[in-house]
Every structure is written in C-alpha cells, then in structure tokens.
Amino acid sequence: EEVQSLLTYGKGAIKMITLAPEVCDAAIINYIQSEGIIVSAGHSDAD
C-alpha cells in the first residue's frame, strides 16, 4: 500500500500528517495513528 510505503520510508521523521477526510477512508487514518503519527484534517477540492 502507498501509505505504508511512505511511512516506512519516513520512519521516525514523520510526526504529523494532514489529510482530506473526504478522500481518505477511516482504515487508513487508523493505520497512520497506530504508527504513532498525529493525523489532522485538511480539505481538498480533488475529484
């Protein structure tokens, strides 16, 4: 998975991620939090 790869690459360096909740499902958010990373909500106009 793309998120897992990103977190593995940035292990220890990534402390906080801002995500658009409308384009990201709860499982991904929960996974990121389980890795000890703070998740904040942003917004996107992505289609």
PDB file of C-alpha atoms in Angstrom, residues 8-46:
ATOM      1  CA  THR A   8       8.296   3.024   6.121  1.00  0.00           C
ATOM      2  CA  TYR A   9      10.479   5.394   4.097  1.00  0.00           C
ATOM      3  CA  GLY A  10       9.954   8.251   6.553  1.00  0.00           C
ATOM      4  CA  LYS A  11      10.187   6.110   9.707  1.00  0.00           C
ATOM      5  CA  GLY A  12      10.903   8.355  12.666  1.00  0.00           C
ATOM      6  CA  ALA A  13      10.817  11.545  10.612  1.00  0.00           C
ATOM      7  CA  ILE A  14       7.066  11.797  10.048  1.00  0.00           C
ATOM      8  CA  LYS A  15       5.327  13.091  13.170  1.00  0.00           C
ATOM      9  CA  MET A  16       2.149  14.621  11.722  1.00  0.00           C
ATOM     10  CA  ILE A  17       0.118  14.245   8.528  1.00  0.00           C
ATOM     11  CA  THR A  18      -2.743  16.413   7.280  1.00  0.00           C
ATOM     12  CA  LEU A  19      -5.322  14.520   5.243  1.00  0.00           C
ATOM     13  CA  ALA A  20      -8.531  15.395   3.448  1.00  0.00           C
ATOM     14  CA  PRO A  21     -11.031  13.085   5.183  1.00  0.00           C
ATOM     15  CA  GLU A  22     -13.311  13.069   2.143  1.00  0.00           C
ATOM     16  CA  VAL A  23     -10.636  11.291   0.087  1.00  0.00           C
ATOM     17  CA  CYS A  24      -9.215   9.017   2.782  1.00  0.00           C
ATOM     18  CA  ASP A  25     -11.073   6.188   4.500  1.00  0.00           C
ATOM     19  CA  ALA A  26     -11.073   5.510   8.249  1.00  0.00           C
ATOM     20  CA  ALA A  27      -8.882   2.402   7.956  1.00  0.00           C
ATOM     21  CA  ILE A  28      -6.009   4.468   6.565  1.00  0.00           C
ATOM     22  CA  ILE A  29      -6.416   7.111   9.264  1.00  0.00           C
ATOM     23  CA  ASN A  30      -6.459   4.415  11.963  1.00  0.00           C
ATOM     24  CA  TYR A  31      -3.335   2.787  10.498  1.00  0.00           C
ATOM     25  CA  ILE A  32      -1.431   6.083  10.487  1.00  0.00           C
ATOM     26  CA  GLN A  33      -2.453   6.763  14.091  1.00  0.00           C
ATOM     27  CA  SER A  34      -1.392   3.243  15.115  1.00  0.00           C
ATOM     28  CA  GLU A  35       2.090   4.138  13.881  1.00  0.00           C
ATOM     29  CA  GLY A  36       2.196   6.988  16.430  1.00  0.00           C
ATOM     30  CA  ILE A  37       1.621   9.754  13.894  1.00  0.00           C
ATOM     31  CA  ILE A  38      -0.760  12.635  14.590  1.00  0.00           C
ATOM     32  CA  VAL A  39      -3.470  12.964  11.927  1.00  0.00           C
ATOM     33  CA  SER A  40      -5.078  16.337  11.297  1.00  0.00           C
ATOM     34  CA  ALA A  41      -7.957  17.091   8.962  1.00  0.00           C
ATOM     35  CA  GLY A  42      -7.475  19.366   5.987  1.00  0.00           C
ATOM     36  CA  HIS A  43      -9.610  19.784   2.903  1.00  0.00           C
ATOM     37  CA  SER A  44      -9.329  19.171  -0.788  1.00  0.00           C
ATOM     38  CA  ASP A  45     -11.135  20.066  -3.972  1.00  0.00           C
ATOM     39  CA  ALA A  46      -9.918  16.827  -5.551  1.00  0.00           C
TER      40      ALA A  46
END
